[in-house]
Short mmCIF file of C-alpha atoms in Angstrom, two decimals:
data_model
loop_
_atom_site.label_atom_id
_atom_site.label_comp_id
_atom_site.label_asym_id
_atom_site.label_seq_id
_atom_site.Cartn_x
_atom_site.Cartn_y
_atom_site.Cartn_z
CA UNK A 27 -8.21 -74.08 -56.61
CA UNK A 28 -11.67 -73.15 -56.43
CA UNK A 29 -12.33 -69.40 -57.15
CA UNK A 30 -16.07 -68.69 -58.26
CA UNK A 31 -18.62 -66.01 -58.89
CA UNK A 32 -21.63 -68.00 -59.71
CA UNK A 33 -24.73 -69.57 -57.86
CA UNK A 34 -25.43 -72.74 -58.43
CA UNK A 35 -28.54 -73.37 -60.85
CA UNK A 36 -30.65 -74.78 -58.30
CA UNK A 37 -29.96 -72.47 -55.87
CA UNK A 38 -30.44 -69.63 -58.51
CA UNK A 39 -33.79 -70.74 -59.01
CA UNK A 40 -34.71 -70.26 -55.66
CA UNK A 41 -33.41 -66.94 -55.83
CA UNK A 42 -35.48 -66.30 -58.87
CA UNK A 43 -38.85 -67.53 -57.18
CA UNK A 44 -37.90 -65.43 -54.12
CA UNK A 45 -37.27 -62.34 -55.99
CA UNK A 46 -40.76 -62.57 -57.93
CA UNK A 47 -42.22 -63.43 -54.39
CA UNK A 48 -41.08 -60.81 -52.21
CA UNK A 49 -41.77 -58.07 -55.26
CA UNK A 50 -45.10 -59.44 -56.02
CA UNK A 51 -46.70 -60.57 -52.93
CA UNK A 52 -44.94 -59.59 -49.78
CA UNK A 53 -43.63 -55.78 -50.50
CA UNK A 54 -47.27 -54.66 -50.60
CA UNK A 55 -48.22 -55.39 -46.93
CA UNK A 56 -45.65 -52.82 -45.78
CA UNK A 57 -48.06 -50.55 -47.33
CA UNK A 58 -51.18 -51.54 -45.42
CA UNK A 59 -50.37 -49.47 -42.24
CA UNK A 60 -50.07 -53.06 -40.35
CA UNK A 61 -47.04 -53.79 -38.14
CA UNK A 62 -45.01 -57.26 -39.12
CA UNK A 63 -44.62 -58.13 -35.46
CA UNK A 64 -47.95 -57.68 -34.02
CA UNK A 65 -48.50 -61.12 -33.93
CA UNK A 66 -51.92 -60.73 -32.06
CA UNK A 67 -53.17 -58.73 -35.35
CA UNK A 68 -56.24 -60.94 -36.88
CA UNK A 69 -55.97 -59.14 -39.94
CA UNK A 70 -52.27 -58.79 -39.68
CA UNK A 71 -52.09 -63.04 -39.54
CA UNK A 72 -54.61 -63.59 -42.21
CA UNK A 73 -52.57 -61.94 -44.74
CA UNK A 74 -48.79 -63.07 -43.30
CA UNK A 75 -49.77 -67.05 -42.69
CA UNK A 76 -50.54 -68.03 -46.23
CA UNK A 77 -47.57 -66.43 -47.54
CA UNK A 78 -45.61 -68.25 -44.78
CA UNK A 79 -46.96 -71.38 -45.81
CA UNK A 80 -45.65 -71.02 -49.18
CA UNK A 81 -42.20 -70.32 -47.99
CA UNK A 82 -42.41 -73.48 -46.22
CA UNK A 83 -43.79 -75.41 -49.00
CA UNK A 84 -40.98 -73.93 -50.81
CA UNK A 85 -38.27 -75.16 -48.33
CA UNK A 86 -37.04 -71.61 -47.43
CA UNK A 87 -38.61 -70.83 -43.80
CA UNK A 88 -36.35 -70.30 -41.52
CA UNK A 89 -32.94 -71.42 -43.17
CA UNK A 90 -30.52 -70.17 -40.55
CA UNK A 91 -31.65 -73.10 -38.73
CA UNK A 92 -30.55 -76.22 -38.51
CA UNK A 93 -33.06 -79.39 -39.57
CA UNK A 94 -33.50 -80.33 -35.79
CA UNK A 95 -35.11 -77.15 -35.72
CA UNK A 96 -36.96 -76.68 -38.90
CA UNK A 97 -34.55 -74.85 -41.23
CA UNK A 98 -31.83 -75.88 -44.04
CA UNK A 99 -28.98 -75.02 -41.80
CA UNK A 100 -27.70 -72.90 -44.92
CA UNK A 101 -24.22 -71.17 -44.47
CA UNK A 102 -23.42 -67.58 -44.76
CA UNK A 103 -22.97 -67.26 -48.36
CA UNK A 104 -26.29 -68.71 -49.41
CA UNK A 105 -28.18 -66.84 -46.37
CA UNK A 106 -26.57 -63.41 -47.60
CA UNK A 107 -27.61 -64.30 -51.16
CA UNK A 108 -31.55 -64.17 -49.66
CA UNK A 109 -30.82 -61.79 -47.40
CA UNK A 110 -30.13 -59.06 -50.58
CA UNK A 111 -33.58 -59.85 -51.65
CA UNK A 112 -35.24 -59.64 -48.54
CA UNK A 113 -33.59 -56.03 -48.02
CA UNK A 114 -36.16 -53.26 -48.60
CA UNK A 115 -39.26 -55.32 -47.66
CA UNK A 116 -40.22 -55.09 -44.33
CA UNK A 117 -42.45 -57.94 -44.06
CA UNK A 118 -39.88 -60.36 -45.82
CA UNK A 119 -38.50 -61.56 -42.72
CA UNK A 120 -41.50 -62.50 -41.18
CA UNK A 121 -42.79 -64.13 -44.11
CA UNK A 122 -39.61 -65.94 -44.30
CA UNK A 123 -38.78 -66.83 -40.62
CA UNK A 124 -35.59 -64.92 -40.24
CA UNK A 125 -36.68 -61.44 -38.27
CA UNK A 126 -34.44 -60.21 -36.14
CA UNK A 127 -34.29 -59.92 -33.16
CA UNK A 128 -36.01 -63.45 -33.06
CA UNK A 129 -33.27 -65.42 -35.05
CA UNK A 130 -30.60 -64.46 -32.28
CA UNK A 131 -32.62 -64.74 -29.66
CA UNK A 132 -34.01 -68.55 -30.80
CA UNK A 133 -30.13 -69.22 -31.36
CA UNK A 134 -29.23 -68.18 -27.83
CA UNK A 135 -32.29 -70.53 -26.36
CA UNK A 136 -31.13 -73.22 -28.44
CA UNK A 137 -28.04 -73.59 -27.52
CA UNK A 138 -28.35 -72.37 -23.65
CA UNK A 139 -32.33 -73.08 -22.93
CA UNK A 140 -33.51 -76.01 -20.59
CA UNK A 141 -36.24 -77.91 -22.22
CA UNK A 142 -38.68 -76.00 -20.16
CA UNK A 143 -37.93 -72.85 -21.90
CA UNK A 144 -37.36 -74.29 -25.34
CA UNK A 145 -41.12 -75.66 -25.00
CA UNK A 146 -42.47 -72.58 -24.17
CA UNK A 147 -40.42 -69.79 -25.74
CA UNK A 148 -38.26 -71.52 -28.69
CA UNK A 149 -40.89 -73.43 -30.34
CA UNK A 150 -43.81 -70.59 -30.35
CA UNK A 151 -40.57 -68.37 -31.28
CA UNK A 152 -40.03 -70.48 -34.35
CA UNK A 153 -43.50 -70.81 -35.71
CA UNK A 154 -43.58 -66.85 -35.45
CA UNK A 155 -46.46 -67.12 -32.84
CA UNK A 156 -44.80 -64.72 -30.59
CA UNK A 157 -41.92 -62.16 -31.01
CA UNK A 158 -39.26 -61.38 -28.62
CA UNK A 159 -36.72 -58.58 -27.43
CA UNK A 160 -33.17 -58.23 -27.09
CA UNK A 161 -33.24 -56.06 -24.09
CA UNK A 162 -29.43 -54.62 -24.19
CA UNK A 163 -28.76 -51.46 -24.22
CA UNK A 164 -28.91 -49.02 -21.27
CA UNK A 165 -29.65 -45.02 -21.44
CA UNK A 166 -26.54 -44.45 -19.92
CA UNK A 167 -24.56 -46.87 -21.87
CA UNK A 168 -25.08 -46.62 -24.95
CA UNK A 169 -24.13 -50.02 -26.66
CA UNK A 170 -21.32 -50.58 -24.50
CA UNK A 171 -22.13 -53.54 -22.17
CA UNK A 172 -18.97 -52.68 -20.07
CA UNK A 173 -20.79 -49.70 -18.84
CA UNK A 174 -23.77 -51.21 -18.36
CA UNK A 175 -25.51 -50.82 -14.38
CA UNK A 176 -28.71 -53.02 -14.57
CA UNK A 177 -27.96 -55.59 -12.02
CA UNK A 178 -29.47 -59.09 -11.20
CA UNK A 179 -29.05 -60.50 -7.52
CA UNK A 180 -29.65 -63.89 -6.79
CA UNK A 181 -32.00 -63.70 -3.89
CA UNK A 182 -33.25 -67.30 -2.98
CA UNK A 183 -33.92 -69.73 -5.76
CA UNK A 184 -35.07 -66.28 -7.97
CA UNK A 185 -33.02 -63.67 -9.74
CA UNK A 186 -34.24 -60.05 -8.85
CA UNK A 187 -33.57 -57.54 -11.62
CA UNK A 188 -33.30 -53.89 -11.10
CA UNK A 189 -32.63 -51.58 -13.66
CA UNK A 190 -33.50 -49.55 -17.15
CA UNK A 191 -33.40 -50.38 -20.72
CA UNK A 192 -33.53 -48.52 -24.14
CA UNK A 193 -34.43 -49.57 -27.52
CA UNK A 194 -35.22 -52.97 -26.69
CA UNK A 195 -37.03 -53.40 -30.24
CA UNK A 196 -40.15 -54.76 -30.82
CA UNK A 197 -40.44 -54.91 -26.59
CA UNK A 198 -44.15 -53.44 -27.38
CA UNK A 199 -44.98 -56.87 -28.86
CA UNK A 200 -42.86 -59.07 -27.33
CA UNK A 201 -43.94 -62.53 -25.17
CA UNK A 202 -40.49 -62.24 -23.44
CA UNK A 203 -37.39 -60.20 -23.47
CA UNK A 204 -33.84 -61.48 -23.24
CA UNK A 205 -31.71 -59.04 -20.60
CA UNK A 206 -28.61 -58.21 -20.16
CA UNK A 207 -27.68 -57.52 -16.28
CA UNK A 208 -24.74 -57.40 -14.25
CA UNK A 209 -24.20 -60.02 -11.70
CA UNK A 210 -20.76 -59.87 -10.40
CA UNK A 211 -19.67 -56.42 -10.60
CA UNK A 212 -16.37 -57.17 -9.34
CA UNK A 213 -15.38 -59.38 -12.29
CA UNK A 214 -13.04 -58.58 -15.19
CA UNK A 215 -15.26 -55.98 -17.22
CA UNK A 216 -16.37 -58.68 -20.16
CA UNK A 217 -17.30 -61.57 -17.14
CA UNK A 218 -19.55 -59.30 -15.17
CA UNK A 219 -22.88 -59.67 -16.99
CA UNK A 220 -25.40 -62.55 -17.65
CA UNK A 221 -28.27 -63.36 -19.86
CA UNK A 222 -31.96 -64.22 -18.48
CA UNK A 223 -35.14 -64.87 -20.01
CA UNK A 224 -37.76 -62.44 -18.56
CA UNK A 225 -41.73 -62.81 -19.47
CA UNK A 226 -42.98 -59.22 -20.15
CA UNK A 227 -46.00 -59.83 -17.87
CA UNK A 228 -43.67 -59.92 -14.97
CA UNK A 229 -44.53 -57.93 -12.16
CA UNK A 230 -41.80 -55.03 -12.19
CA UNK A 231 -41.50 -55.01 -15.73
CA UNK A 232 -42.49 -51.35 -17.23
CA UNK A 233 -42.65 -50.29 -21.10
CA UNK A 234 -42.13 -46.76 -19.92
CA UNK A 235 -42.50 -45.43 -23.65
CA UNK A 236 -42.21 -46.54 -27.27
CA UNK A 237 -39.99 -44.66 -29.32
CA UNK A 238 -40.32 -44.16 -33.27
CA UNK A 239 -37.37 -43.56 -35.51
CA UNK A 240 -37.99 -40.36 -37.21
CA UNK A 241 -40.21 -40.14 -39.42
CA UNK A 242 -42.50 -43.04 -37.78
CA UNK A 243 -45.78 -42.48 -36.50
CA UNK A 244 -45.62 -45.20 -34.06
CA UNK A 245 -42.88 -46.30 -32.44
CA UNK A 246 -41.86 -49.80 -31.52
CA UNK A 247 -38.22 -49.14 -29.72
CA UNK A 248 -39.06 -49.62 -26.15
CA UNK A 249 -37.67 -47.96 -22.97
CA UNK A 250 -38.26 -50.43 -20.39
CA UNK A 251 -37.64 -50.47 -16.56
CA UNK A 252 -37.11 -53.30 -14.08
CA UNK A 253 -38.19 -52.73 -10.82
CA UNK A 254 -37.60 -55.48 -7.92
CA UNK A 255 -38.39 -58.08 -11.05
CA UNK A 256 -38.27 -61.48 -9.70
CA UNK A 257 -37.35 -64.46 -12.55
CA UNK A 258 -36.43 -68.37 -11.63
CA UNK A 259 -32.94 -69.21 -11.15
CA UNK A 260 -33.18 -71.63 -13.94
CA UNK A 261 -34.21 -68.62 -16.35
CA UNK A 262 -30.29 -67.69 -16.21
CA UNK A 263 -29.38 -68.24 -20.03
CA UNK A 264 -25.93 -70.15 -20.15
CA UNK A 265 -23.27 -69.56 -17.54
CA UNK A 266 -22.96 -66.90 -15.15
CA UNK A 267 -20.93 -64.35 -15.99
CA UNK A 268 -21.15 -65.36 -20.18
CA UNK A 269 -23.55 -62.60 -21.09
CA UNK A 270 -20.93 -60.77 -23.80
CA UNK A 271 -19.07 -63.88 -25.14
CA UNK A 272 -22.95 -64.87 -25.93
CA UNK A 273 -23.98 -61.54 -27.76
CA UNK A 274 -20.86 -61.32 -29.61
CA UNK A 275 -21.73 -64.87 -31.16
CA UNK A 276 -25.35 -63.68 -31.33
CA UNK A 277 -24.39 -60.43 -33.57
CA UNK A 278 -21.88 -62.02 -35.71
CA UNK A 279 -24.06 -63.82 -38.17
CA UNK A 280 -26.90 -60.79 -37.76
CA UNK A 281 -24.09 -58.13 -38.95
CA UNK A 282 -23.64 -60.12 -42.43
CA UNK A 283 -27.20 -60.04 -42.90
CA UNK A 284 -28.02 -56.76 -42.11
CA UNK A 285 -25.41 -56.06 -44.93
CA UNK A 286 -26.94 -57.73 -47.34
CA UNK A 287 -29.87 -56.42 -46.43
CA UNK A 288 -28.65 -53.20 -47.14
CA UNK A 289 -27.42 -54.25 -50.27
CA UNK A 290 -30.70 -55.39 -51.46
CA UNK A 291 -32.07 -51.64 -50.19
CA UNK A 292 -28.83 -49.85 -51.81
CA UNK A 293 -30.24 -51.90 -55.17
CA UNK A 294 -33.51 -50.71 -55.06
CA UNK A 295 -31.92 -47.01 -54.86
CA UNK A 296 -30.13 -47.31 -57.63
CA UNK A 297 -32.56 -48.78 -59.76
CA UNK A 298 -34.94 -45.60 -58.70
CA UNK A 299 -32.34 -42.80 -59.55
CA UNK A 300 -31.44 -44.64 -62.87
CA UNK A 301 -34.91 -44.62 -64.00
CA UNK A 302 -35.52 -41.22 -62.90
CA UNK A 303 -32.05 -40.05 -64.41
CA UNK A 304 -33.61 -41.26 -68.08
CA UNK A 305 -36.68 -40.07 -67.64
CA UNK A 306 -36.80 -36.52 -66.33
CA UNK A 307 -36.64 -34.06 -69.32
CA UNK A 308 -34.69 -30.98 -69.58
CA UNK A 309 -34.02 -28.45 -72.30
CA UNK A 310 -31.88 -30.74 -74.35
CA UNK A 311 -32.63 -34.08 -73.54
CA UNK A 312 -32.63 -35.90 -70.13
CA UNK A 313 -30.38 -35.40 -66.84
CA UNK A 314 -29.06 -38.68 -67.48
CA UNK A 315 -26.93 -36.59 -70.65
CA UNK A 316 -25.27 -34.36 -67.40
CA UNK A 317 -22.26 -35.79 -66.17
CA UNK A 318 -22.87 -34.83 -62.82
CA UNK A 319 -25.41 -37.39 -62.83
CA UNK A 320 -23.85 -39.93 -64.56
CA UNK A 321 -20.91 -39.57 -61.96
CA UNK A 322 -23.36 -39.96 -59.10
CA UNK A 323 -24.90 -43.26 -60.92
CA UNK A 324 -21.10 -44.45 -61.55
CA UNK A 325 -20.31 -43.85 -58.02
CA UNK A 326 -23.13 -45.33 -56.62
CA UNK A 327 -22.62 -48.75 -58.93
CA UNK A 328 -19.30 -49.23 -58.19
CA UNK A 329 -19.24 -48.42 -54.34
CA UNK A 330 -22.39 -51.07 -54.18
CA UNK A 331 -20.52 -53.77 -56.39
CA UNK A 332 -17.25 -53.45 -54.30
CA UNK A 333 -19.46 -53.40 -50.86
CA UNK A 334 -21.48 -56.54 -51.82
CA UNK A 335 -18.14 -58.33 -52.92
CA UNK A 336 -16.91 -57.87 -49.53
CA UNK A 337 -19.93 -58.89 -47.67
CA UNK A 338 -19.81 -61.80 -49.61
CA UNK A 339 -16.23 -62.45 -49.00
CA UNK A 340 -16.79 -62.53 -45.48
CA UNK A 341 -19.67 -64.65 -45.32
CA UNK A 342 -17.75 -67.20 -47.28
CA UNK A 343 -14.91 -66.81 -44.92
CA UNK A 344 -17.29 -67.44 -41.81
CA UNK A 345 -18.70 -70.65 -43.62
CA UNK A 346 -14.76 -71.76 -44.07
CA UNK A 347 -13.30 -71.16 -40.45
CA UNK A 348 -16.64 -71.60 -38.68
CA UNK A 349 -15.35 -69.46 -35.95
CA UNK A 350 -16.46 -66.20 -35.80
CA UNK A 351 -13.24 -64.88 -34.04
CA UNK A 352 -11.25 -65.55 -37.10
CA UNK A 353 -13.03 -63.43 -39.46
CA UNK A 354 -14.00 -60.64 -36.25
CA UNK A 355 -11.93 -57.66 -38.31
CA UNK A 356 -13.78 -58.35 -41.38
CA UNK A 357 -17.26 -58.27 -39.78
CA UNK A 358 -16.43 -55.49 -38.06
CA UNK A 359 -15.33 -53.74 -41.59
CA UNK A 360 -18.40 -54.32 -43.15
CA UNK A 361 -20.35 -52.96 -40.11
CA UNK A 362 -18.06 -49.79 -40.46
CA UNK A 363 -18.68 -49.68 -44.39
CA UNK A 364 -22.66 -50.53 -44.36
CA UNK A 365 -23.79 -46.96 -43.35
CA UNK A 366 -21.55 -44.87 -45.32
CA UNK A 367 -22.65 -46.77 -48.76
CA UNK A 368 -26.14 -46.87 -47.68
CA UNK A 369 -25.93 -43.29 -46.90
CA UNK A 370 -24.48 -41.95 -49.68
CA UNK A 371 -26.65 -44.04 -52.27
CA UNK A 372 -29.90 -42.84 -51.03
CA UNK A 373 -28.50 -39.21 -50.67
CA UNK A 374 -27.62 -39.37 -54.64
CA UNK A 375 -30.99 -41.06 -55.00
CA UNK A 376 -33.05 -37.67 -53.49
CA UNK A 377 -30.82 -35.25 -55.09
CA UNK A 378 -31.85 -37.01 -58.51
CA UNK A 379 -34.77 -36.73 -57.68
CA UNK A 380 -35.43 -33.23 -56.67
CA UNK A 381 -37.98 -32.26 -54.30
CA UNK A 382 -40.05 -35.03 -54.99
CA UNK A 383 -36.89 -37.07 -53.06
CA UNK A 384 -37.26 -35.10 -49.94
CA UNK A 385 -41.13 -35.59 -50.04
CA UNK A 386 -43.19 -37.75 -47.94
CA UNK A 387 -44.42 -39.51 -51.10
CA UNK A 388 -41.18 -41.12 -51.44
CA UNK A 389 -39.57 -43.58 -48.95
CA UNK A 390 -36.03 -42.29 -49.96
CA UNK A 391 -35.58 -40.27 -46.76
CA UNK A 392 -36.66 -43.04 -44.83
CA UNK A 393 -33.31 -44.98 -46.39
CA UNK A 394 -31.66 -41.64 -45.20
CA UNK A 395 -32.45 -42.25 -41.76
CA UNK A 396 -31.96 -46.28 -42.03
CA UNK A 397 -28.63 -45.54 -42.92
CA UNK A 398 -28.14 -43.60 -39.98
CA UNK A 399 -29.69 -46.34 -37.72
CA UNK A 400 -27.15 -48.94 -39.29
CA UNK A 401 -24.27 -46.89 -37.96
CA UNK A 402 -25.48 -47.01 -34.66
CA UNK A 403 -27.39 -50.35 -34.10
CA UNK A 404 -25.07 -53.46 -32.71
CA UNK A 405 -22.57 -51.09 -32.14
CA UNK A 406 -21.77 -47.37 -33.93
CA UNK A 407 -19.47 -46.85 -36.24
CA UNK A 408 -16.17 -45.92 -34.59
CA UNK A 409 -16.62 -49.08 -32.19
CA UNK A 410 -16.29 -51.27 -35.30
CA UNK A 411 -13.13 -49.10 -37.01
CA UNK A 412 -11.11 -49.43 -33.49
CA UNK A 413 -11.85 -53.56 -34.23
CA UNK A 414 -10.58 -53.34 -37.42
CA UNK A 415 -7.45 -51.37 -36.71
CA UNK A 416 -6.66 -53.29 -33.49
CA UNK A 417 -7.07 -57.16 -35.21
CA UNK A 418 -5.14 -55.82 -38.51
CA UNK A 419 -2.22 -54.23 -36.34
CA UNK A 420 -2.08 -57.45 -34.33
CA UNK A 421 0.36 -58.89 -36.83
CA UNK A 422 2.77 -56.10 -36.76
CA UNK A 423 3.24 -55.99 -32.80
CA UNK A 424 6.43 -57.31 -33.13
CA UNK A 425 8.02 -55.07 -35.51
CA UNK A 426 10.35 -52.60 -34.01
CA UNK A 427 11.75 -50.34 -37.25
CA UNK A 428 14.55 -47.92 -36.71
CA UNK A 429 14.33 -44.52 -37.36
CA UNK A 430 15.39 -45.21 -41.01
CA UNK A 431 13.52 -48.41 -41.81
CA UNK A 432 14.38 -51.24 -44.09
CA UNK A 433 11.73 -50.34 -46.72
CA UNK A 434 13.41 -47.15 -47.59
CA UNK A 435 14.88 -46.50 -50.64
CA UNK A 436 18.30 -45.80 -49.50
CA UNK A 437 18.19 -49.11 -47.73
CA UNK A 438 16.71 -51.18 -50.89
CA UNK A 439 19.06 -49.67 -53.17
CA UNK A 440 21.88 -50.85 -50.76
CA UNK A 441 20.68 -54.52 -50.89
CA UNK A 442 19.76 -54.75 -54.34
CA UNK A 443 23.52 -53.26 -54.88
CA UNK A 444 25.02 -56.00 -52.40
CA UNK A 445 22.66 -58.74 -54.24
CA UNK A 446 23.19 -58.31 -58.10
CA UNK A 447 26.87 -56.18 -58.27
CA UNK A 448 28.96 -58.92 -57.16
CA UNK A 449 27.59 -61.04 -59.64
CA UNK A 450 28.56 -58.35 -62.58
CA UNK A 451 32.27 -58.43 -61.10
CA UNK A 452 32.47 -62.04 -61.72
CA UNK A 453 30.65 -62.07 -65.67
CA UNK A 454 33.08 -59.11 -66.51
CA UNK A 455 36.16 -61.37 -64.69
CA UNK A 456 35.14 -64.17 -66.70
CA UNK A 457 34.91 -62.37 -69.83
#
């Protein structure tokens, strides 16, 4: 029987190095007014490239990839522990070669791309020479792919794409977009769409505007319009009609990584509120002496530890089964729980810091907004809760209890008497 809550010493050394490296060298990059995805910015590259080389020298570059693509092929548990450290430092994923959405896009091209596509797009993407965008969500459809109307029609030896996409993350920096479009409107709902590689400089691709999350001065969530965009037929990724299945596989591991980065963010918030609590003076001592503050600290610690264990258990299940479908319920559960844990801890941190907490001199309101983003990105919380419920209820589908079920106390007492009363009668008769 194997049941352990320890990290093996060799890998723990790597995590310890990562923790110091991210804290001392990577976090400060986020305060210099440059964007981690702006790969054409000479100043950004001058600062980032040496750090990336340090990571490569340590054998920690793009660890989600297999050795054939330059990574370590780590499982989800190791990747989860790494992502806990990467959370909260905006440049950390870029420095370690595991930034979304490039990781998922690279996975798709590695599995479904042609040799030419892998040479043109995959290799420079893996080296962070270029970045990409996943153009999926639509203004009228939200994140529900079955409501998408962007279409792609085969026209000779090209696909012609028309439609609009909303919140295509990092579209403004992207060299190419992976676009989901309806190719067979008469097919079953989950088989109507296909995926395409679309170079961003293709005629007809228009970035209408770049939207920022509230509080950002400069946004990179692109609103993209496709007007008679023609791409070669071989720019189809996977099979026609396979976009939904591909996207679900792409998102499974990513949700674990988001969750562990959220753990890292929450740990920083808990650290900040704890330091504030023992430092902020009152008439009689510090605010840490008040039970209300103690309750907030305790709730934050308990919720964070519960959430982390749930995420790592889910990561362990993915490693064990090597099949995301078998872990679908738990992946949905941690995705649904993530924004609540993040929100509640961020809210308490703000409250304990008082007016300083809501000011633009602290990053805490950004964390609060970030928790709301986590409740929308990769599917809204409500959708994931429905998935959890449906998956959980599957094992009860054949149950048809009567009006008074057999687990009622009356029924259970009757069964207990039937089981043990005859034995008592035999004992009494023997005596």
